[in-house]
Amino acid sequence: MPLVLALIFSMGGGVAQIYATPTPKQKIAISTDLPPLPIEEVGKIEVLPSVFPESWVYIDESSFSSMFGGKMIVLDVAETNPHKRIKGTADKNLIGNFVAPKSREEFYIAESFHPRGSRGPRTDVLVIYDKKTLSPIKEFVLDDIRLTALPRRHAMTLSEDEKFLYSANFSPAASITVVDLDKREIVGTIGTPGCVLPFPTGKRSITSICSNGSLLTTVLDEEGKKLFTT
């Protein structure tokens, strides 16, 4: 009997599978001699180490086929078995921004959502994830429209001591949202008219690139509030 070959492409992983399916005229006999399949264990949660091996890296992935399909991937670049190379993932919706600290067992993703997929009122959120379980710890709703662009290192950054997180906004008015990571609260938004991106340039200072090629530096106090700009 002829067989129909089905070809499936996985756009995310670039994997192609070919398998055979019977035509309507072909009959398949059911074997009753085969043992039953083992019961699959459910509810098992794997936990990653608090300190990653040197060969483990974060991959900031954007999905060009669907802006809602981005991910943060923990990848072992030294693993030779492809099936064991990915250690875990976290979703990163609508070209989300990502940053990971060195001194905290967590990482941060800023992303956006629409109630009807690609339409409806937009909500921007900042999510704190546990580094070991890859589970959300806390979520903030951002009042300002975050910078939505292809992944770039300085769309969201951390202060020198990793006490504060700085998230770039663009509505198209430019500003920076400051988050106190110790208190787990949003400090406020600092306007940076005509200047974008938060480059940490000191313990409590941020420098942004302006449209005329100049630089704007914002100095903060110990509470994360603006002292002055220069």
Short mmCIF file of C-alpha atoms in Angstrom, two decimals:
data_model
loop_
_atom_site.label_atom_id
_atom_site.label_comp_id
_atom_site.label_asym_id
_atom_site.label_seq_id
_atom_site.Cartn_x
_atom_site.Cartn_y
_atom_site.Cartn_z
CA MET A 1 0.00 0.00 0.00
CA PRO A 2 1.28 3.51 -0.75
CA LEU A 3 2.19 5.81 2.09
CA VAL A 4 1.70 9.56 2.40
CA LEU A 5 4.81 11.41 3.59
CA ALA A 6 4.15 14.38 5.87
CA LEU A 7 6.78 17.09 6.32
CA ILE A 8 6.68 19.35 9.38
CA PHE A 9 8.88 22.40 9.85
CA SER A 10 9.50 23.87 13.28
CA MET A 11 10.20 27.58 12.70
CA GLY A 12 11.48 28.11 16.23
CA GLY A 13 14.09 25.38 16.24
CA GLY A 14 14.64 24.93 12.52
CA VAL A 15 13.83 21.22 12.82
CA ALA A 16 12.25 19.17 10.04
CA GLN A 17 10.58 15.80 10.63
CA ILE A 18 9.39 13.33 8.02
CA TYR A 19 6.99 10.57 8.95
CA ALA A 20 4.71 8.18 7.10
CA THR A 21 0.94 8.04 7.47
CA PRO A 22 -1.27 5.35 5.96
CA THR A 23 -3.61 6.10 3.09
CA PRO A 24 -7.34 5.66 3.76
CA LYS A 25 -7.25 2.19 2.15
CA GLN A 26 -4.44 0.86 4.30
CA LYS A 27 -5.41 -1.11 7.42
CA ILE A 28 -3.32 -1.18 10.59
CA ALA A 29 -3.54 -4.14 12.92
CA ILE A 30 -3.56 -3.36 16.63
CA SER A 31 -1.21 -5.53 18.63
CA THR A 32 -2.47 -6.57 22.06
CA ASP A 33 0.84 -8.19 22.99
CA LEU A 34 2.70 -4.94 23.63
CA PRO A 35 3.18 -3.91 27.28
CA PRO A 36 1.41 -0.75 28.47
CA LEU A 37 3.35 2.49 28.44
CA PRO A 38 4.88 3.43 31.80
CA ILE A 39 3.04 6.06 33.81
CA GLU A 40 4.64 9.43 33.18
CA GLU A 41 5.77 11.32 36.25
CA VAL A 42 4.11 14.75 36.50
CA GLY A 43 4.70 17.72 38.75
CA LYS A 44 8.47 17.25 38.74
CA ILE A 45 10.30 20.59 38.85
CA GLU A 46 13.96 20.80 38.00
CA VAL A 47 16.02 23.42 39.86
CA LEU A 48 19.07 25.08 38.35
CA PRO A 49 22.18 25.81 40.44
CA SER A 50 22.41 29.24 42.09
CA VAL A 51 25.82 29.69 40.47
CA PHE A 52 25.86 28.73 36.80
CA PRO A 53 28.86 26.89 35.32
CA GLU A 54 31.11 29.07 33.15
CA SER A 55 29.83 27.36 30.00
CA TRP A 56 26.22 28.43 30.70
CA VAL A 57 25.09 31.63 29.00
CA TYR A 58 21.91 33.66 28.62
CA ILE A 59 20.59 33.90 25.06
CA ASP A 60 18.27 36.82 24.29
CA GLU A 61 16.12 35.48 21.46
CA SER A 62 13.68 37.50 19.36
CA SER A 63 11.19 35.72 17.14
CA PHE A 64 11.06 37.46 13.75
CA SER A 65 8.18 35.24 12.59
CA SER A 66 6.10 36.28 15.62
CA MET A 67 6.92 39.21 17.89
CA PHE A 68 5.05 37.36 20.65
CA GLY A 69 7.38 34.36 20.58
CA GLY A 70 10.62 35.70 22.04
CA LYS A 71 12.45 33.90 24.85
CA MET A 72 15.32 34.10 27.26
CA ILE A 73 17.27 30.85 27.00
CA VAL A 74 19.79 29.37 29.43
CA LEU A 75 22.21 27.49 27.16
CA ASP A 76 25.21 25.29 27.88
CA VAL A 77 27.63 26.06 25.03
CA ALA A 78 29.96 23.22 26.08
CA GLU A 79 27.28 20.51 25.96
CA THR A 80 27.81 18.20 22.96
CA ASN A 81 24.39 16.56 23.18
CA PRO A 82 21.89 18.93 21.47
CA HIS A 83 19.02 17.54 23.55
CA LYS A 84 20.73 18.60 26.78
CA ARG A 85 22.07 21.95 25.60
CA ILE A 86 19.08 24.08 26.67
CA LYS A 87 18.74 24.21 30.47
CA GLY A 88 15.61 26.35 30.60
CA THR A 89 13.63 29.19 29.03
CA ALA A 90 11.46 32.15 30.01
CA ASP A 91 8.99 33.90 27.70
CA LYS A 92 9.77 37.45 26.56
CA ASN A 93 6.68 38.87 24.87
CA LEU A 94 6.67 41.56 22.17
CA ILE A 95 10.45 42.02 21.82
CA GLY A 96 10.94 42.08 25.58
CA ASN A 97 14.01 43.55 27.25
CA PHE A 98 16.24 41.38 29.42
CA VAL A 99 19.02 41.90 31.96
CA ALA A 100 20.68 39.60 34.51
CA PRO A 101 22.64 40.76 37.60
CA LYS A 102 25.82 39.15 38.89
CA SER A 103 25.07 39.51 42.61
CA ARG A 104 21.42 38.40 42.75
CA GLU A 105 19.82 35.00 42.14
CA GLU A 106 17.26 36.48 39.74
CA PHE A 107 16.90 38.15 36.36
CA TYR A 108 14.53 40.70 34.85
CA ILE A 109 12.31 40.87 31.77
CA ALA A 110 10.28 43.87 30.59
CA GLU A 111 7.57 42.91 28.12
CA SER A 112 4.24 44.06 26.71
CA PHE A 113 0.78 42.58 26.21
CA HIS A 114 -2.45 43.36 24.38
CA PRO A 115 -5.71 41.79 25.63
CA ARG A 116 -6.59 40.56 22.13
CA GLY A 117 -3.18 39.39 21.07
CA SER A 118 -2.04 42.07 18.62
CA ARG A 119 -4.61 44.73 19.51
CA GLY A 120 -6.32 46.39 22.42
CA PRO A 121 -4.90 48.57 25.22
CA ARG A 122 -1.21 47.89 25.75
CA THR A 123 0.17 46.93 29.17
CA ASP A 124 3.90 47.04 29.87
CA VAL A 125 5.23 44.96 32.77
CA LEU A 126 8.54 44.31 34.47
CA VAL A 127 8.89 40.76 35.82
CA ILE A 128 11.44 39.51 38.35
CA TYR A 129 12.30 35.84 37.79
CA ASP A 130 13.95 33.35 40.12
CA LYS A 131 17.25 32.30 38.53
CA LYS A 132 17.05 28.71 39.84
CA THR A 133 13.42 27.85 39.03
CA LEU A 134 12.87 30.33 36.16
CA SER A 135 9.55 31.19 37.83
CA PRO A 136 8.18 34.74 38.27
CA ILE A 137 8.74 36.24 41.73
CA LYS A 138 7.10 39.64 41.30
CA GLU A 139 5.52 41.69 38.52
CA PHE A 140 5.28 45.47 38.18
CA VAL A 141 2.94 47.27 35.79
CA LEU A 142 4.92 50.07 34.11
CA ASP A 143 3.06 53.36 33.71
CA ASP A 144 5.27 54.47 30.84
CA ILE A 145 5.66 52.85 27.42
CA ARG A 146 8.93 50.95 27.47
CA LEU A 147 11.37 51.12 24.56
CA THR A 148 10.27 48.48 22.04
CA ALA A 149 13.16 47.72 19.69
CA LEU A 150 15.40 44.87 18.67
CA PRO A 151 17.28 43.54 21.71
CA ARG A 152 20.01 45.88 22.82
CA ARG A 153 22.15 45.74 25.94
CA HIS A 154 21.28 49.21 27.21
CA ALA A 155 17.51 49.17 26.83
CA MET A 156 17.44 47.98 30.45
CA THR A 157 20.47 48.23 32.76
CA LEU A 158 21.54 48.00 36.41
CA SER A 159 23.36 50.41 38.68
CA GLU A 160 26.97 49.68 39.58
CA ASP A 161 25.98 48.05 42.89
CA GLU A 162 22.87 46.43 41.28
CA LYS A 163 20.54 48.15 43.73
CA PHE A 164 18.59 49.96 40.99
CA LEU A 165 17.24 48.85 37.63
CA TYR A 166 16.90 51.40 34.81
CA SER A 167 14.38 50.76 32.03
CA ALA A 168 14.27 52.95 28.92
CA ASN A 169 10.92 54.35 27.80
CA PHE A 170 9.95 55.80 24.42
CA SER A 171 6.40 56.97 23.77
CA PRO A 172 8.00 58.76 21.68
CA ALA A 173 8.90 60.97 24.66
CA ALA A 174 12.10 59.59 26.15
CA SER A 175 12.41 58.76 29.86
CA ILE A 176 13.86 56.22 32.27
CA THR A 177 11.96 54.23 34.89
CA VAL A 178 13.94 53.59 38.08
CA VAL A 179 13.18 50.44 40.14
CA ASP A 180 14.57 49.79 43.64
CA LEU A 181 15.43 46.08 43.61
CA ASP A 182 16.01 45.94 47.38
CA LYS A 183 12.60 47.38 48.22
CA ARG A 184 10.93 45.72 45.21
CA GLU A 185 9.21 48.94 44.17
CA ILE A 186 9.20 51.50 41.37
CA VAL A 187 10.90 54.71 42.47
CA GLY A 188 9.64 56.84 39.59
CA THR A 189 10.24 58.03 36.05
CA ILE A 190 12.92 60.52 35.02
CA GLY A 191 12.42 62.46 31.81
CA THR A 192 15.32 62.62 29.34
CA PRO A 193 13.93 64.78 26.49
CA GLY A 194 15.64 64.01 23.21
CA CYS A 195 18.04 61.53 24.85
CA VAL A 196 17.66 57.75 25.04
CA LEU A 197 19.04 54.65 26.79
CA PRO A 198 20.40 54.40 30.36
CA PHE A 199 24.17 53.85 30.37
CA PRO A 200 25.35 53.47 34.02
CA THR A 201 28.36 55.79 34.36
CA GLY A 202 28.84 55.74 38.12
CA LYS A 203 27.34 54.39 41.32
CA ARG A 204 24.35 56.75 41.05
CA SER A 205 24.56 58.29 37.59
CA ILE A 206 23.12 57.42 34.19
CA THR A 207 24.20 58.81 30.82
CA SER A 208 21.91 58.93 27.78
CA ILE A 209 22.69 59.58 24.09
CA CYS A 210 20.95 62.66 22.65
CA SER A 211 19.68 63.26 19.12
CA ASN A 212 22.28 66.00 18.44
CA GLY A 213 25.18 63.73 19.39
CA SER A 214 25.66 65.13 22.89
CA LEU A 215 25.33 63.23 26.18
CA LEU A 216 22.96 63.81 29.09
CA THR A 217 24.02 62.58 32.53
CA THR A 218 21.45 62.19 35.33
CA VAL A 219 22.68 61.94 38.91
CA LEU A 220 20.50 60.16 41.48
CA ASP A 221 20.39 60.18 45.27
CA GLU A 222 20.51 57.06 47.45
CA GLU A 223 16.74 56.64 47.09
CA GLY A 224 16.93 56.57 43.30
CA LYS A 225 15.43 60.05 42.80
CA LYS A 226 16.94 62.64 40.46
CA LEU A 227 19.33 65.16 42.00
CA PHE A 228 20.39 67.00 38.85
CA THR A 229 21.30 66.57 35.17
CA THR A 230 24.33 67.76 33.31
#
